[in-house]
Short mmCIF file of C-alpha atoms in Angstrom, two decimals:
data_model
loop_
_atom_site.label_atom_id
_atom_site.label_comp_id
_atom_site.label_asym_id
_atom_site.label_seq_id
_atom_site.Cartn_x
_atom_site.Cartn_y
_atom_site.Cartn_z
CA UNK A 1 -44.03 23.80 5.23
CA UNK A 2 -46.19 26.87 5.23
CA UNK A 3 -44.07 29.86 5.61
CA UNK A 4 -44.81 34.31 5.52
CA UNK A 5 -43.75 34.17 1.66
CA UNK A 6 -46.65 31.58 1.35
CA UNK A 7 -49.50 34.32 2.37
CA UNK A 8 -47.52 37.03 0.88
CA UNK A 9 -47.92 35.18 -2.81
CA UNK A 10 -51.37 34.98 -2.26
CA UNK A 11 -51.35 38.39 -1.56
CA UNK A 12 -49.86 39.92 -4.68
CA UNK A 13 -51.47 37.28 -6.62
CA UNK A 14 -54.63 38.50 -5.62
CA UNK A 15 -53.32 42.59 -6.94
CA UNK A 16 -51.73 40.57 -10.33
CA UNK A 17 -53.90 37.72 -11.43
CA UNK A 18 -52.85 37.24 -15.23
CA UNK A 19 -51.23 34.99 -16.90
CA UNK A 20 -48.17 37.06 -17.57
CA UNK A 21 -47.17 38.10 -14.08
CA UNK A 22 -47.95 34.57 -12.96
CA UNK A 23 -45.62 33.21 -15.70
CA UNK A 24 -42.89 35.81 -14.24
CA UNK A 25 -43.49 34.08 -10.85
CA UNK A 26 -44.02 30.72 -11.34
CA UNK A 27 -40.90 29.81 -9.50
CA UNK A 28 -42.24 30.93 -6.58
CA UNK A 29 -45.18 29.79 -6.65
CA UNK A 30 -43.57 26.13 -6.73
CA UNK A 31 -41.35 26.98 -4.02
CA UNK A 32 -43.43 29.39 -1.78
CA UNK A 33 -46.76 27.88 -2.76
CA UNK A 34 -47.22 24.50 -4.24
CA UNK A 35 -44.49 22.44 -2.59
CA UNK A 36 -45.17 23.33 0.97
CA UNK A 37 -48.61 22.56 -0.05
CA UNK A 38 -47.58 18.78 -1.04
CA UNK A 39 -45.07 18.41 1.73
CA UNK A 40 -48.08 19.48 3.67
CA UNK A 41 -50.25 16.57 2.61
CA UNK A 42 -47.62 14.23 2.34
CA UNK A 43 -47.16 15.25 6.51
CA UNK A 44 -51.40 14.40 6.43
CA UNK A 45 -51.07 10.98 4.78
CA UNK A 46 -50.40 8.97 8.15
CA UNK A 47 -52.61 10.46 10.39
CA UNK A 48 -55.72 9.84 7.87
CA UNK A 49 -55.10 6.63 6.80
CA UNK A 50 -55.29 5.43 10.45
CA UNK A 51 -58.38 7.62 10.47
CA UNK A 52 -59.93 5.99 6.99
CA UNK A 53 -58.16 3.83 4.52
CA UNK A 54 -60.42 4.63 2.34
CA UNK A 55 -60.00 8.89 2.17
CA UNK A 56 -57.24 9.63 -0.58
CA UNK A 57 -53.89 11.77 0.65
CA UNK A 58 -51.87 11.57 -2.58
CA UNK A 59 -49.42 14.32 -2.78
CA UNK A 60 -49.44 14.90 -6.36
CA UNK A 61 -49.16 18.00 -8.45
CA UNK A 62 -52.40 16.75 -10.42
CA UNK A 63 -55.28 14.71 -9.62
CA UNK A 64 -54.21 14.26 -6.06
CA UNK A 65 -55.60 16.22 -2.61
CA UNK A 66 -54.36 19.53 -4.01
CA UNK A 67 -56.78 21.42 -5.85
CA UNK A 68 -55.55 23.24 -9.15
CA UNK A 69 -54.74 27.02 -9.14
CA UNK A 70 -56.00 27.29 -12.41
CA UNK A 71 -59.79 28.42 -12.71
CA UNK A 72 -62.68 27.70 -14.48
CA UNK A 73 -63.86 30.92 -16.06
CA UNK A 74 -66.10 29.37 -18.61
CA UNK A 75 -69.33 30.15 -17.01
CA UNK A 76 -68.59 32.35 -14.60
CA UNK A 77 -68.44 36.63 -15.34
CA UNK A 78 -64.83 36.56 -13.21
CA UNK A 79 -62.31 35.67 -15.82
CA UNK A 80 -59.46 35.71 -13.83
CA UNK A 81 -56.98 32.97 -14.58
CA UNK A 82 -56.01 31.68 -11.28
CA UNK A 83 -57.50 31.05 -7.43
CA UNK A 84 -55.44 33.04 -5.00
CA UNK A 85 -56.19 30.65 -1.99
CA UNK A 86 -54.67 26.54 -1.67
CA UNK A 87 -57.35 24.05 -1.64
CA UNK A 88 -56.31 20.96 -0.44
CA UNK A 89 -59.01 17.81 -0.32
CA UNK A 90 -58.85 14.59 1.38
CA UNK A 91 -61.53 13.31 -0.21
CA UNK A 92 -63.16 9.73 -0.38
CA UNK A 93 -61.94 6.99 -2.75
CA UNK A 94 -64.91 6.47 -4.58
CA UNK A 95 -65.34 10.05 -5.38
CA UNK A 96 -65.04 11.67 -8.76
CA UNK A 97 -65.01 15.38 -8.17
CA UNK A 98 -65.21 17.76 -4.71
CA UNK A 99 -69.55 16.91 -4.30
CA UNK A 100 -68.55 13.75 -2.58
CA UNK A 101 -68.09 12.99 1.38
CA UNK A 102 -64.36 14.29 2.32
CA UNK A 103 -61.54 16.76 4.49
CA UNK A 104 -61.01 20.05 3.11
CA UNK A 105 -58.50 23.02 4.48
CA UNK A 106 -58.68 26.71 3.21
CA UNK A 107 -55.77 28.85 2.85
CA UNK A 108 -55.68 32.64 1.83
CA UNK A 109 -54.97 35.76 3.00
CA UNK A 110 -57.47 36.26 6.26
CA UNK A 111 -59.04 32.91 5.46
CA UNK A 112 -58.32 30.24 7.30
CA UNK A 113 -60.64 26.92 7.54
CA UNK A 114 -60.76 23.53 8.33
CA UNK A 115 -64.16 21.85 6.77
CA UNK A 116 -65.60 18.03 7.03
CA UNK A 117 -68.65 16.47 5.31
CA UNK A 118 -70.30 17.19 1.67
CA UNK A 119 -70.60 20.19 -0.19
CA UNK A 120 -73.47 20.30 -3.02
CA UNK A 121 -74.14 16.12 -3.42
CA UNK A 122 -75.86 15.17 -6.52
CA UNK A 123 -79.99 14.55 -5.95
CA UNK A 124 -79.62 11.03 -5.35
CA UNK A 125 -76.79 11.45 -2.94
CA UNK A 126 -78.41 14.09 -1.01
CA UNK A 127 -81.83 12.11 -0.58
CA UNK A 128 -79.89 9.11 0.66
CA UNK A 129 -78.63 11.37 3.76
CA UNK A 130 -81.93 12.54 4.05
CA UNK A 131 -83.20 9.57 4.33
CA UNK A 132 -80.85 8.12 6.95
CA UNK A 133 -81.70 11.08 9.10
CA UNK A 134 -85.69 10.79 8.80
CA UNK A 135 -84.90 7.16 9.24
CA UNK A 136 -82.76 7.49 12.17
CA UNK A 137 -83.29 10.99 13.85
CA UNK A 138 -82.02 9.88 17.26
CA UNK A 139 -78.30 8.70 16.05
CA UNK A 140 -78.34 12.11 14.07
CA UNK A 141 -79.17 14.16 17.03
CA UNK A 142 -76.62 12.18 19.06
CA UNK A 143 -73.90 12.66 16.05
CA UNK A 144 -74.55 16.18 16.08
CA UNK A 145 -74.19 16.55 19.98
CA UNK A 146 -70.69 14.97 20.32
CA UNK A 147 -69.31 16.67 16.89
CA UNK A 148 -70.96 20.34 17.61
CA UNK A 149 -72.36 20.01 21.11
CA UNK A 150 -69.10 21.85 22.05
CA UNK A 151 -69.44 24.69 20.04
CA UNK A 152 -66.01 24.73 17.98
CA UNK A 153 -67.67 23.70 14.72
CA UNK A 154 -70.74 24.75 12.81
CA UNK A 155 -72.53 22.56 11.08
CA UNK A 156 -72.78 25.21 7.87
CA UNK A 157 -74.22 25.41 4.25
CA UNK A 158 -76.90 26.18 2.21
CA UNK A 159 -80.75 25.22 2.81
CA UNK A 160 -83.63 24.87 1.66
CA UNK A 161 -86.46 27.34 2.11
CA UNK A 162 -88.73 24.75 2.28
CA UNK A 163 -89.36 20.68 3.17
CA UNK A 164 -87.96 19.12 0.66
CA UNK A 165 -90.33 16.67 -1.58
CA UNK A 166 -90.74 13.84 0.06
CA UNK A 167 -90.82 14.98 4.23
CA UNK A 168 -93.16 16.61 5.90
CA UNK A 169 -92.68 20.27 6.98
CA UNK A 170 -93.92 18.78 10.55
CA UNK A 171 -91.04 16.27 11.20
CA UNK A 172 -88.22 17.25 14.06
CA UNK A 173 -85.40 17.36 11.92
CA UNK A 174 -86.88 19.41 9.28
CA UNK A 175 -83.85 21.83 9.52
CA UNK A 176 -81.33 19.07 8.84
CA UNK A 177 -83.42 18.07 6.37
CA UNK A 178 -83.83 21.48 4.14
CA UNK A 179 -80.02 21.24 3.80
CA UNK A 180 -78.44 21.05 1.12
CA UNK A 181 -74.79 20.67 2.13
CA UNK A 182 -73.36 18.73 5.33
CA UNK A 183 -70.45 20.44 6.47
CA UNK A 184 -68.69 20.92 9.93
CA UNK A 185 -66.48 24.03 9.34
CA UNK A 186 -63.89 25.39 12.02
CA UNK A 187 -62.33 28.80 11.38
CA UNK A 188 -58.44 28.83 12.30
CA UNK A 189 -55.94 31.74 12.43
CA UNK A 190 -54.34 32.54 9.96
CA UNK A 191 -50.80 31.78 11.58
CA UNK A 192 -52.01 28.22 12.42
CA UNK A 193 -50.57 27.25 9.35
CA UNK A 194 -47.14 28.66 10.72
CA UNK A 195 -47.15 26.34 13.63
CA UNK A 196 -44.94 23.10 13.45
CA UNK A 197 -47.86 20.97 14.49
CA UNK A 198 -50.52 22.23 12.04
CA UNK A 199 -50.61 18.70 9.95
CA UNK A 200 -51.15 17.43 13.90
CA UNK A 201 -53.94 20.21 14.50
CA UNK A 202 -55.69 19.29 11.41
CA UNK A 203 -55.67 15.34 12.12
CA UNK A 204 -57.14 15.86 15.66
CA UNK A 205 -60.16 18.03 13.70
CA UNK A 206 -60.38 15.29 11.21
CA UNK A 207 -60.99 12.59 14.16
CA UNK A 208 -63.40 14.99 15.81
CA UNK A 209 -65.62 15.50 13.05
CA UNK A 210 -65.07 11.37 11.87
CA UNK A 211 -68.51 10.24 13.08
CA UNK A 212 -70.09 13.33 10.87
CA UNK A 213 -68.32 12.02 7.66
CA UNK A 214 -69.19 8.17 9.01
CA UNK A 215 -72.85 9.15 8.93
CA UNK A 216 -72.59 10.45 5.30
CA UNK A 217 -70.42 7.47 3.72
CA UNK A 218 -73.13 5.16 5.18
CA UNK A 219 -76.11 6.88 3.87
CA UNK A 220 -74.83 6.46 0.39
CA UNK A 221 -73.35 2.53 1.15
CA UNK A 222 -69.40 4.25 1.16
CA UNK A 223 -66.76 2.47 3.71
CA UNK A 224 -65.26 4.43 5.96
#
């Protein structure tokens, strides 16, 4: 799957991010980058769907678990073309865009990361797992000892400075509930993605960090 030339792309990718060197190299990124990508979630597919039916693993070039190269430079001052890491989601079914409960893995150059849970949920979305936790503070704490109580993952994101509207500044699990994101995130070598078992290493974090992504499918009434 992953191989040397795969982090070495990235690499001078990073040095030569226009369109016209990336035209000159598009063969290899298909070979060196985007294929071992798909034959990397197409290794995934059986191992999650035992874990969820209902977290999509399509290997597809577009519109499947890989993200797109290709950048949005619209609103943003960096106006370079392309990302010079892989994205890869394994997101949930009902979900329209990346702010919805799912997997994600991180590749680049000295970047390595395995990630479960939501990353910026809409208002609504965000007060529903708020809600569940005020609601139910002792299956939260108990969630959070058997995913984290170990120490490998950290439970990560960005907060609020204050109690959000609604909760008192007072109540236990005012930390959990400042957040704004739910995310277990577990850093990995970068040569993990070298090893044979990697799609293995990445389903036994997936089932490790299930009852985290269980917690936020049922606060917003998702099957999991």
């Amino acid at each position: 799957m992953f191989s040397r030339k795969t982090i070495r792309f990235l690499k001078e990718l990073s040095s030569n991010n226009n369109r016209e060197w990336f035209a000159l190299n598009k063969t290899r990124y298909e070979d060196e980058v985007r294929t071992p990508a798909l034959n990397f979630i197409e290794a995934m597919e059986p191992s999650v769907k035992r874990l969820s039916p209902y977290i999509d693993c399509q290997a597809k070039k577009v519109g499947g678990a890989l993200m797109r190269v290709h950048r949005d430079t619209r609103f943003g001052k960096d106006k370079t073309p392309y990302k010079t890491n892989i994205g890869i989601q394994f997101r949930h079914v009902r979900g329209k865009d990346v702010h919805c409960p799912g997997y994600y893995v991180h590749i680049e150059p000295g970047e390595v990361f395995f990630g479960a849970g939501i990353w910026k949920p809409d208002s609504a979305h965000l007060l529903a797992i708020r809600t569940l936790i005020d609601e139910h503070p002792r299956e939260w704490r108990a969630l959070k000892k058997k995913v984290f109580g170990k120490g490998a993952y950290s439970l990560s994101g960005d907060s609020l400075k204050r109690a959000p509207k609604g909760f008192s500044p007072e109540h236990p699990e005012i930390e959990d509930l400042r957040r704004k994101d739910f995310i277990a995130v577990l850093t990995l070598p970068t040569s993990t993605i070298h090893d044979e078992d990697f799609p293995a290493q990445i389903a036994s974090h997936m089932k490790n960090t299930a009852p985290l992504m269980k917690f936020l499918c049922d606060a917003n009434d998702l099957m999991f």
